[in-house]
Coordinates of C-alpha atoms in Angstrom, one line a residue:
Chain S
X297 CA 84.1 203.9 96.5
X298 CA 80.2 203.7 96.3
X299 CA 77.8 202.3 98.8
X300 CA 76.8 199.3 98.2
X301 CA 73.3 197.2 99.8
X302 CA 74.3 193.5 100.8
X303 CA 72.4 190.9 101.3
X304 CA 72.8 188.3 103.1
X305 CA 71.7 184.6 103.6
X306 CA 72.0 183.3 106.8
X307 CA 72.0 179.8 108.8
X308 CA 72.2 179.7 112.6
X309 CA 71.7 177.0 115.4
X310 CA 69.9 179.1 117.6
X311 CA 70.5 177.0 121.1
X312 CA 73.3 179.1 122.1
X313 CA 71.4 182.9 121.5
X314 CA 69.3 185.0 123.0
X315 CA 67.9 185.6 119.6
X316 CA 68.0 187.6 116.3
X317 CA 67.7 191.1 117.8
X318 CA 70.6 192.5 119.6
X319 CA 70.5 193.5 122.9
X320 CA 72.2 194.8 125.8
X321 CA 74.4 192.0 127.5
X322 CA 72.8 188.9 125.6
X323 CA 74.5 186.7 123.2
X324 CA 72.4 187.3 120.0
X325 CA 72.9 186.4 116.3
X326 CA 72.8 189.7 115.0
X327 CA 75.5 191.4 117.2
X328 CA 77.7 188.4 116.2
X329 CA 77.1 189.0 112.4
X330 CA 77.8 192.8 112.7
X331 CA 81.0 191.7 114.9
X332 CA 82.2 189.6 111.6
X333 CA 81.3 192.7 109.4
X334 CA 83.4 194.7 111.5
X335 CA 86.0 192.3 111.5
X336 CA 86.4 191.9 107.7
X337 CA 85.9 195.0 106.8
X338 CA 86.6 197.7 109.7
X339 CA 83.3 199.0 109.5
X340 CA 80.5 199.3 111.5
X341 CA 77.0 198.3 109.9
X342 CA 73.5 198.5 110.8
X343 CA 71.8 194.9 110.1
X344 CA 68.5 195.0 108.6
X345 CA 66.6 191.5 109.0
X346 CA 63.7 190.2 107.2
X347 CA 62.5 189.6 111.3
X348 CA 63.6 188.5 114.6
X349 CA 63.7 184.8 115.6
X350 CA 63.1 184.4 119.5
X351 CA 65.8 182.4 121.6
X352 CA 66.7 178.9 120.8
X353 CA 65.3 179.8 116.8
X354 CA 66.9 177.9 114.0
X355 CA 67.4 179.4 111.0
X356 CA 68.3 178.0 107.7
X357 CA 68.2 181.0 105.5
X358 CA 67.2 184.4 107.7
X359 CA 67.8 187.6 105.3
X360 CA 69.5 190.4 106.5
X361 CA 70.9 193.8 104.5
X362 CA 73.3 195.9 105.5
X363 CA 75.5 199.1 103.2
X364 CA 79.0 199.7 103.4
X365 CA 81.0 201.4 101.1
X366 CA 83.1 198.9 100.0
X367 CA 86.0 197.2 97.1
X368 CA 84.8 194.0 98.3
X369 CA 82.1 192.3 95.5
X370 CA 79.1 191.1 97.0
X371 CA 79.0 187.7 96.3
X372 CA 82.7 187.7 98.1
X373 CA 81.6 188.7 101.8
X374 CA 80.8 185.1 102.5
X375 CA 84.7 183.9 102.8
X376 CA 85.8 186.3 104.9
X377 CA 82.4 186.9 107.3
X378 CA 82.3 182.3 107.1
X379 CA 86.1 182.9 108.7
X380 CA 85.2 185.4 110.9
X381 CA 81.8 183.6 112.5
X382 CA 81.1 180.9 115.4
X383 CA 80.6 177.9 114.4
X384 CA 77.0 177.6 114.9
X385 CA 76.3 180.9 112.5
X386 CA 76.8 181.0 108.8
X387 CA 76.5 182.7 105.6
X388 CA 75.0 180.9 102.9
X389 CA 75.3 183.6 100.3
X390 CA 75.9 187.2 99.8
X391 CA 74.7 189.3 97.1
X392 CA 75.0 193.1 95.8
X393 CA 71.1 194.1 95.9
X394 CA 69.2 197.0 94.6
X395 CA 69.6 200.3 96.6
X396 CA 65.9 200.2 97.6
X397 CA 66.0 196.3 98.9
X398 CA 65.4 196.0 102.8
X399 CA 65.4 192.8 104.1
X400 CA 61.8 193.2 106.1
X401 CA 59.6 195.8 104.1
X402 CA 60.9 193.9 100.7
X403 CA 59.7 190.4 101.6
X404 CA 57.1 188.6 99.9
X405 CA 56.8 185.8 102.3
X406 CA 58.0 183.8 104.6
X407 CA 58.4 180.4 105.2
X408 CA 58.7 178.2 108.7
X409 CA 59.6 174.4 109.8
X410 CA 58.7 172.9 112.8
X411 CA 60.0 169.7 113.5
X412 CA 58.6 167.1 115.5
X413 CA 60.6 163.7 116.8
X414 CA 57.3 161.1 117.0
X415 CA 58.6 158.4 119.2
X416 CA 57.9 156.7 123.0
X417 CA 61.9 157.1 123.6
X418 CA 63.5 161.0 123.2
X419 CA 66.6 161.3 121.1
X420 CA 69.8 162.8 122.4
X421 CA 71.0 163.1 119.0
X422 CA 68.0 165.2 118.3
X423 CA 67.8 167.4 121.2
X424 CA 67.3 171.4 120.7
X425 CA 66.7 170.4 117.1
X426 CA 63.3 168.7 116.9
X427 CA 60.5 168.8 119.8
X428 CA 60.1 165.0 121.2
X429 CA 56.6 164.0 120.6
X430 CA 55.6 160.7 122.5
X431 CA 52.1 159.8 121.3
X432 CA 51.3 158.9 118.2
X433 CA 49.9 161.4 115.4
X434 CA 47.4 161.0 112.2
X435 CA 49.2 162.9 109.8
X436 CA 45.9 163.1 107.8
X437 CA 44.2 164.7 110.2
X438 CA 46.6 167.3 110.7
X439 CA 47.0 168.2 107.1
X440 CA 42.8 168.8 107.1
X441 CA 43.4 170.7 110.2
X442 CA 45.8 173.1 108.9
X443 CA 43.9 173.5 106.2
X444 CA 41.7 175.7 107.6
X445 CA 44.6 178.2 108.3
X446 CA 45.4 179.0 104.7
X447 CA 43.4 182.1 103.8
X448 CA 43.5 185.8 104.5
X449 CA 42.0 185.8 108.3
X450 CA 42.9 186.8 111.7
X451 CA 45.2 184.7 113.7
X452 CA 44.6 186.4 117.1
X453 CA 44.2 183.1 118.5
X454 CA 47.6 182.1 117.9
X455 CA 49.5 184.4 119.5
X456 CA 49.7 185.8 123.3
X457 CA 49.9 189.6 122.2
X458 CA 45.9 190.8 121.8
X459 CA 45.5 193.5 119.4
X460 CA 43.0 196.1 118.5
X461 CA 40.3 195.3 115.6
X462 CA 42.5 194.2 112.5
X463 CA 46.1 194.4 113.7
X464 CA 46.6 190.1 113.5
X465 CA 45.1 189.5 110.5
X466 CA 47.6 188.3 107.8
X467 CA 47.8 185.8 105.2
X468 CA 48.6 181.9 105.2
X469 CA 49.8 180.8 101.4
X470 CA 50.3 177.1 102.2
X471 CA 50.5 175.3 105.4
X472 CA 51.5 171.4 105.2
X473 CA 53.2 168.1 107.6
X474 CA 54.3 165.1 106.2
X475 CA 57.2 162.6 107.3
X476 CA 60.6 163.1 105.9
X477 CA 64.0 161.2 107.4
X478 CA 62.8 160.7 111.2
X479 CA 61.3 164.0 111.6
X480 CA 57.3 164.7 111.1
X481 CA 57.7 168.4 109.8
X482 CA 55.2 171.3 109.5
X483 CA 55.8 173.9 107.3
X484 CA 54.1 177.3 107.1
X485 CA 54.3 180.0 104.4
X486 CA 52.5 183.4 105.1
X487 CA 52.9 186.9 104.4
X488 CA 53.9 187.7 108.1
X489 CA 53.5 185.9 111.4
X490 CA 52.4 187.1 114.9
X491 CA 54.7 185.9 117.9
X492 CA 54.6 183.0 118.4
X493 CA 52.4 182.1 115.9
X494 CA 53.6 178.8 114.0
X495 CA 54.3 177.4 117.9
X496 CA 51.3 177.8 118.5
X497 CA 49.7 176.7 115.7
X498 CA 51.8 173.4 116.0
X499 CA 50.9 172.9 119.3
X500 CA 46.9 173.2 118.3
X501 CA 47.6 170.7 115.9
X502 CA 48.9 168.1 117.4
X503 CA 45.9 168.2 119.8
X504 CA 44.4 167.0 116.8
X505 CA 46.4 164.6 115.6
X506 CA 46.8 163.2 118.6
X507 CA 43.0 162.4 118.9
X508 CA 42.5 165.1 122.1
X509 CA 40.4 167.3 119.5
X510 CA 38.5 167.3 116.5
X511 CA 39.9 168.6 112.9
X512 CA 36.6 170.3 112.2
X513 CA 37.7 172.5 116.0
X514 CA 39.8 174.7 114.2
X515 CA 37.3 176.7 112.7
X516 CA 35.8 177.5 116.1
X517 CA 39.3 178.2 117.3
X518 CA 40.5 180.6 115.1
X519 CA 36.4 181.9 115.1
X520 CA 37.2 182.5 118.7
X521 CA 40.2 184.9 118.4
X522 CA 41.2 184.0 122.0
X523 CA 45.0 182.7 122.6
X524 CA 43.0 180.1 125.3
X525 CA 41.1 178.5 122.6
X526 CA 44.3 177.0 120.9
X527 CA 46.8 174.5 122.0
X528 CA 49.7 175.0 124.1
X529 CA 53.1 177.1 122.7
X530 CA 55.6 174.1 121.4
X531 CA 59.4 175.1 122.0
X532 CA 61.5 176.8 120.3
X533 CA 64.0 174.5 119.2
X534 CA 61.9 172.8 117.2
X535 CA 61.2 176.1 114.6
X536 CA 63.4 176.9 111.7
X537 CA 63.1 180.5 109.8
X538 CA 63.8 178.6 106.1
X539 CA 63.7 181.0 103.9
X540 CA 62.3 184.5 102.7
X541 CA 61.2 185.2 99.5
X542 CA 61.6 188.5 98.1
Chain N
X116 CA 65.5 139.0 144.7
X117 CA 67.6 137.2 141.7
X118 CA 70.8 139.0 140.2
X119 CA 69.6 140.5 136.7
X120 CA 72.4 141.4 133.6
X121 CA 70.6 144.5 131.9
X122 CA 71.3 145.0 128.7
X123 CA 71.0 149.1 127.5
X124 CA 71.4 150.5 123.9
X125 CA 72.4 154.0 124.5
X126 CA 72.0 156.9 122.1
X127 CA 74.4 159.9 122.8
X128 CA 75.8 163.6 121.3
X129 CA 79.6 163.1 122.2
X130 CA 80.2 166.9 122.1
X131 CA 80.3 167.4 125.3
X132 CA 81.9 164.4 126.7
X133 CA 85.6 163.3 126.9
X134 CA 84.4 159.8 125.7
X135 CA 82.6 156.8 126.6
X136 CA 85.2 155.7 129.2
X137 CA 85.6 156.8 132.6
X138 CA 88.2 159.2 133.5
X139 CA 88.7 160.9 136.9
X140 CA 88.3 164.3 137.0
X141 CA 86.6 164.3 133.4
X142 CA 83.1 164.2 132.0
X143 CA 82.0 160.9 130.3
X144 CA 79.0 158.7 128.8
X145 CA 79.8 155.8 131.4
X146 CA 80.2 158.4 134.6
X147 CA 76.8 159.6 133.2
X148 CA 74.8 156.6 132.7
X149 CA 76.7 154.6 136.4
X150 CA 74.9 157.9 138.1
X151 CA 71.8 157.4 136.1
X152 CA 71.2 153.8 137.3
X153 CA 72.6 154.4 141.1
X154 CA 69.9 157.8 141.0
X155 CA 66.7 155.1 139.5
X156 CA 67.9 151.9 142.2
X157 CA 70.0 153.2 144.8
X158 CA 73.2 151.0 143.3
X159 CA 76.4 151.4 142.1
X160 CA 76.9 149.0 139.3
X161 CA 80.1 148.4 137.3
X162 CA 79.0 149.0 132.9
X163 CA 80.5 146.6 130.7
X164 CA 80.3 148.5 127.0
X165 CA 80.7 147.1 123.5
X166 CA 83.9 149.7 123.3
X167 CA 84.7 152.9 123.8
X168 CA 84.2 155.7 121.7
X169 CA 86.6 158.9 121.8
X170 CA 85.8 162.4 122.7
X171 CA 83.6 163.9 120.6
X172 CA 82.1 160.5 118.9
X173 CA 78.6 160.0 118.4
X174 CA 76.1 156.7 119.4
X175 CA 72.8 156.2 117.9
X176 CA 73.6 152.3 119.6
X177 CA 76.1 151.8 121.9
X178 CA 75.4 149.0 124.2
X179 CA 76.5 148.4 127.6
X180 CA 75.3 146.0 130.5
X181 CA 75.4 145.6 134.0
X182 CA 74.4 143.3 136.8
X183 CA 71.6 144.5 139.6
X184 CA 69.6 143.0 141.8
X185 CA 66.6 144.7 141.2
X186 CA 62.7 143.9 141.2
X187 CA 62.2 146.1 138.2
X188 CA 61.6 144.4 134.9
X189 CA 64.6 144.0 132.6
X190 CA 62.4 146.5 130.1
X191 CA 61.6 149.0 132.2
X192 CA 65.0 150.3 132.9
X193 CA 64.7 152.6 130.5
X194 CA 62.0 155.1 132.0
X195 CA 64.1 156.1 135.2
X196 CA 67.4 156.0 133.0
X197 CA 65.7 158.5 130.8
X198 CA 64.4 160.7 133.7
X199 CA 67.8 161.0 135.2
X200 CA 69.9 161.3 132.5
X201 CA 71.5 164.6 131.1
X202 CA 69.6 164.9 127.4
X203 CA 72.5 164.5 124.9
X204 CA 71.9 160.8 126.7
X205 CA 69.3 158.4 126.1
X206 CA 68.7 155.0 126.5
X207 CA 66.5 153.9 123.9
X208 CA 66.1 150.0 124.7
X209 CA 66.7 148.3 128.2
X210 CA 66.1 144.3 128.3
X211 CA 67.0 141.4 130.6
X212 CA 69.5 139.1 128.5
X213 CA 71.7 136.1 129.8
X214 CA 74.1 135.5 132.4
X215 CA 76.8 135.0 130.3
X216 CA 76.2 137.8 127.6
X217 CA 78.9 140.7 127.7
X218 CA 78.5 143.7 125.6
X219 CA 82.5 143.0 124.6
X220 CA 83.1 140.0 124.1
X221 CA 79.4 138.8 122.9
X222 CA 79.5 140.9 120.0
X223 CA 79.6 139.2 116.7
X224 CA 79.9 143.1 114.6
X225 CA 80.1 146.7 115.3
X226 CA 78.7 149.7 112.1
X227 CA 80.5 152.8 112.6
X228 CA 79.0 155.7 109.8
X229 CA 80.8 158.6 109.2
X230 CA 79.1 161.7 108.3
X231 CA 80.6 164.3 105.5
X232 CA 78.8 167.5 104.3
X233 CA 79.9 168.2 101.0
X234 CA 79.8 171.8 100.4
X235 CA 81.6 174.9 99.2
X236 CA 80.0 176.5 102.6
X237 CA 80.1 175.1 105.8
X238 CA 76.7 174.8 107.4
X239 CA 75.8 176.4 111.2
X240 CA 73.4 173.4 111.9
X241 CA 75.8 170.7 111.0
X242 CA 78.5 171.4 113.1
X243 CA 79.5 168.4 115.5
X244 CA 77.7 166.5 113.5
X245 CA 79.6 166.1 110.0
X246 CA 82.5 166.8 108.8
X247 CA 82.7 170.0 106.2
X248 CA 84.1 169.1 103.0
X249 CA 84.3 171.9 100.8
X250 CA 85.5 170.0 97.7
X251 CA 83.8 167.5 95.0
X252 CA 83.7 164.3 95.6
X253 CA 83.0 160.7 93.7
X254 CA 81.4 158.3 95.2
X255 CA 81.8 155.6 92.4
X256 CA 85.6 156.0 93.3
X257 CA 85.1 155.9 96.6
X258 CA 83.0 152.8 96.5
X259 CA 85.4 150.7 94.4
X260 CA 88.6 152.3 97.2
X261 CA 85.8 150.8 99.9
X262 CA 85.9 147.4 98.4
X263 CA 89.5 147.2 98.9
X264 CA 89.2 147.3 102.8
X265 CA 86.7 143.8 103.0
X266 CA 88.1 141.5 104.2
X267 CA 90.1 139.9 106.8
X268 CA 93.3 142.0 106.7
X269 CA 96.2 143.7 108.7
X270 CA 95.0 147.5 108.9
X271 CA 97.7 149.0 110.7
X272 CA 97.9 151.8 108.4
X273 CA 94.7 153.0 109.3
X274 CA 96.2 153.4 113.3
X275 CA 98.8 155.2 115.1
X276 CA 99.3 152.3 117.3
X277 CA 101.7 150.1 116.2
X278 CA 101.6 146.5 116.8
X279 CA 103.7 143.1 117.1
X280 CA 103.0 141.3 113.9
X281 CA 99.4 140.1 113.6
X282 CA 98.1 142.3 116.7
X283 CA 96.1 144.5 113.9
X284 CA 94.2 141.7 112.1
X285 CA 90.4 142.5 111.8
X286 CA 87.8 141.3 109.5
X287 CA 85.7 144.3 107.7
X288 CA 82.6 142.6 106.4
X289 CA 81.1 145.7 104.5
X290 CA 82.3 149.1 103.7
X291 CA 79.9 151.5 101.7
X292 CA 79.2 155.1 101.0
X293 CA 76.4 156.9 99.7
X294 CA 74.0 160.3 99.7
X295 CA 71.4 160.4 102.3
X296 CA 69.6 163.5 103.2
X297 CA 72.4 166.4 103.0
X298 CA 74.8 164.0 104.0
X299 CA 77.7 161.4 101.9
X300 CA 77.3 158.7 104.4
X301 CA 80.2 156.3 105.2
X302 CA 79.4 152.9 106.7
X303 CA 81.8 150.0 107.8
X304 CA 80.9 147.4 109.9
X305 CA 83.4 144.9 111.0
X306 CA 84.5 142.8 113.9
X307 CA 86.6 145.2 115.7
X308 CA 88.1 148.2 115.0
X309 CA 91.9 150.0 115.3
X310 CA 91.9 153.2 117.5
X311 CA 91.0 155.7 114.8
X312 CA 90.6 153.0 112.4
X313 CA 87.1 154.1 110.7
X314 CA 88.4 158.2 111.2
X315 CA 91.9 157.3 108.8
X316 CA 89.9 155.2 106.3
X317 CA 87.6 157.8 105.4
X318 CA 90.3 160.7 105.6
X319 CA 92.1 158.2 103.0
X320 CA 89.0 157.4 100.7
X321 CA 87.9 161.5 100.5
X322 CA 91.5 161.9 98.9
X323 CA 90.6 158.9 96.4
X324 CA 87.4 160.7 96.0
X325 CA 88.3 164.4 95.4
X326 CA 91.0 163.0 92.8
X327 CA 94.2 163.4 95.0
X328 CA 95.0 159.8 95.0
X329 CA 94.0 156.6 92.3
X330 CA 91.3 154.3 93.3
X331 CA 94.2 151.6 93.1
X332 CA 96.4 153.3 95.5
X333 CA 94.6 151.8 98.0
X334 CA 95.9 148.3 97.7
X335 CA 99.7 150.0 98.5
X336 CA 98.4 151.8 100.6
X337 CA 97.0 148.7 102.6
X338 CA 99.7 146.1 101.8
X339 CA 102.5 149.0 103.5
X340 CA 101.0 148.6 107.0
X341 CA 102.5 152.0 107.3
X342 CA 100.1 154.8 109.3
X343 CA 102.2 157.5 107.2
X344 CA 100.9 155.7 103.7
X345 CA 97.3 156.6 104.9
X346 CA 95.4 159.7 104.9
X347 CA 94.9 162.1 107.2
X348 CA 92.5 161.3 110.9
X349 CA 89.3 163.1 109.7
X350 CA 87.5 165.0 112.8
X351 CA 85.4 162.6 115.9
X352 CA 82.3 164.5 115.4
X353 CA 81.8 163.0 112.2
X354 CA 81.9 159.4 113.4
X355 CA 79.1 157.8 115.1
X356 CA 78.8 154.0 116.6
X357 CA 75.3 152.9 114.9
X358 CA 74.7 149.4 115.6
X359 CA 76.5 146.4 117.6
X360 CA 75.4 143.0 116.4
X361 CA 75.5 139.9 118.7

């Protein structure tokens, strides 16, 4: 048999997980995707993800590889892995790949939703899926506002963990909200983010949308490069890894 | 002070709840929102619902009231309900109504929707919230099987309760299906509703609509007021109690 690299396309509901990354005595996504690996095939695999998500992180299409010398075809992991998975984890699609594909170092970019529930009343039906948002918010504003994120720059305002000259700069392709169904949604494509990074960035923004600051204070934010300059972290069951481009 | 009847339209997640209805020993929407009220005003009130809904069933609008005397305004109920409630609960209107209005007998309609995800893959984020359906379906069948079901009928073979002759007489007055979002949405609204009425119809339609039965099979099916003619109960989590009219 030869070795094969697999790739996977994965969709979790992260309210029940520590997390992506395994570790030691916590529930986490990946342990429970090598468990099904195991399962189907008798094997044990290292995972290789395109990144962590932190606890309570949706994802609608995480990447992760993994080789195994197998008989199975690529594409046909997803029955038995689907069988062998919770509920609240899935494979969306799995693929033979290139020997040299790894889910991280190959990526191109990445892509993130946050989704915010606008309204005076919460929604049970909505809960650990969108973050409940009670005042209103000028969608306008907040597209002008995140504007100024898209660019090659450093984001060391946006995340908790300082760094040394250089080590948070990265690049923003496209960063956008608009309505769609009953969520307002943000979405965020980059080239890598920092921790916390779109959370906080959401958070910044809806100061701004909400009136509390100005559009034209996000420049002197992210001039700043100091985490207290920005708005508060929003939760994590509003964020959604949606997909990674390769 | 005067006696009050509060009216409340109450979203919920059913996952995690045996059901609207009070049961001793088990956990329940009515046990829930009773603690709620007796936790914001010091009283034990008896809830009158529209219905019940089974274990696992959703409500974006259930309604139930209750009579309190109280100081606080009929529509401000619903900031200490929404502070003490558990969050797969929330009350998303309160008002003062009438003496004589009962959330039973007062209604004039009840819209149930059903929820199906039609794909070859089941999806992680969906789960307890629509039903997986991993074949194609047609809605144009589907639609003309729906028109079959409006009227005022016997439905008994959408029930496993059995009845006396004329005991499962109800009037449908709309029945549709459609895409919306990532779902094929069922809707029905009527003026009263069989245990498991709504769940067997669309078990029976999805066969009409993934070719197993004839789109005219559906006037046998009715006229045999024979549960076994129908199709198949199709899971709780997919069903959720949108609206009551009055």
């Amino acid at each position: 048999m030869i070795m094969k690299n697999i790739k996977l396309t994965i969709e979790y509901d992260g309210t029940n997980y520590c997390g992506w990354q395994k570790q030691t005595g916590l529930k986490t996504v990946e342990e429970e995707v090598e468990k099904a690996i195991f399962k189907s095939t008798g094997k044990r695999v290292k995972l290789y993800a395109s990144g962590r998500t932190d606890a309570g992180v949706h994802a609608y299409g995480q990447v992760a590889n993994f080789r195994i010398e197998s008989t199975i075809p690529g594409d046909r992991f997803i029955y038995p892995l689907n069988d062998k998975l919770p509920d609240d984890i899935s494979v969306k699609k799995s693929e033979e790949v290139e020997d040299d594909f790894h889910s991280r170092y190959s990526a191109k970019s990445k892509t993130y939703r946050y989704l915010v529930y606008q309204s005076k009343i919460r929604s049970a039906l909505l809960r650990n899926r969108a973050y409940h948002f009670s005042y209103e918010l000028d969608i306008q504003k907040m597209k002008r506002a995140l504007e100024y994120l898209v660019g090659r720059m450093d984001y060391s305002s946006f995340t908790p963990i300082k760094s040394n000259i250089n080590k948070n700069i990265r690049t923003i392709y496209s960063a956008d909200v608009f309505r769609e169904a009953e969520y307002i949604v943000f979405e965020i494509s980059g080239n890598g983010f920092l921790h916390n990074m779109v959370r906080i960035i959401v958070g910044t923004v809806l100061d701004i949308g909400n009136g509390h600051r100005r559009v034209e204070d996000m420049k002197d934010i992210i001039e700043k490069k100091d985490r207290l300059s920005a708005g508060k972290t929003v939760p994590a069951y509003g964020l959604y890894l949606k997909r990674v481009e390769y």
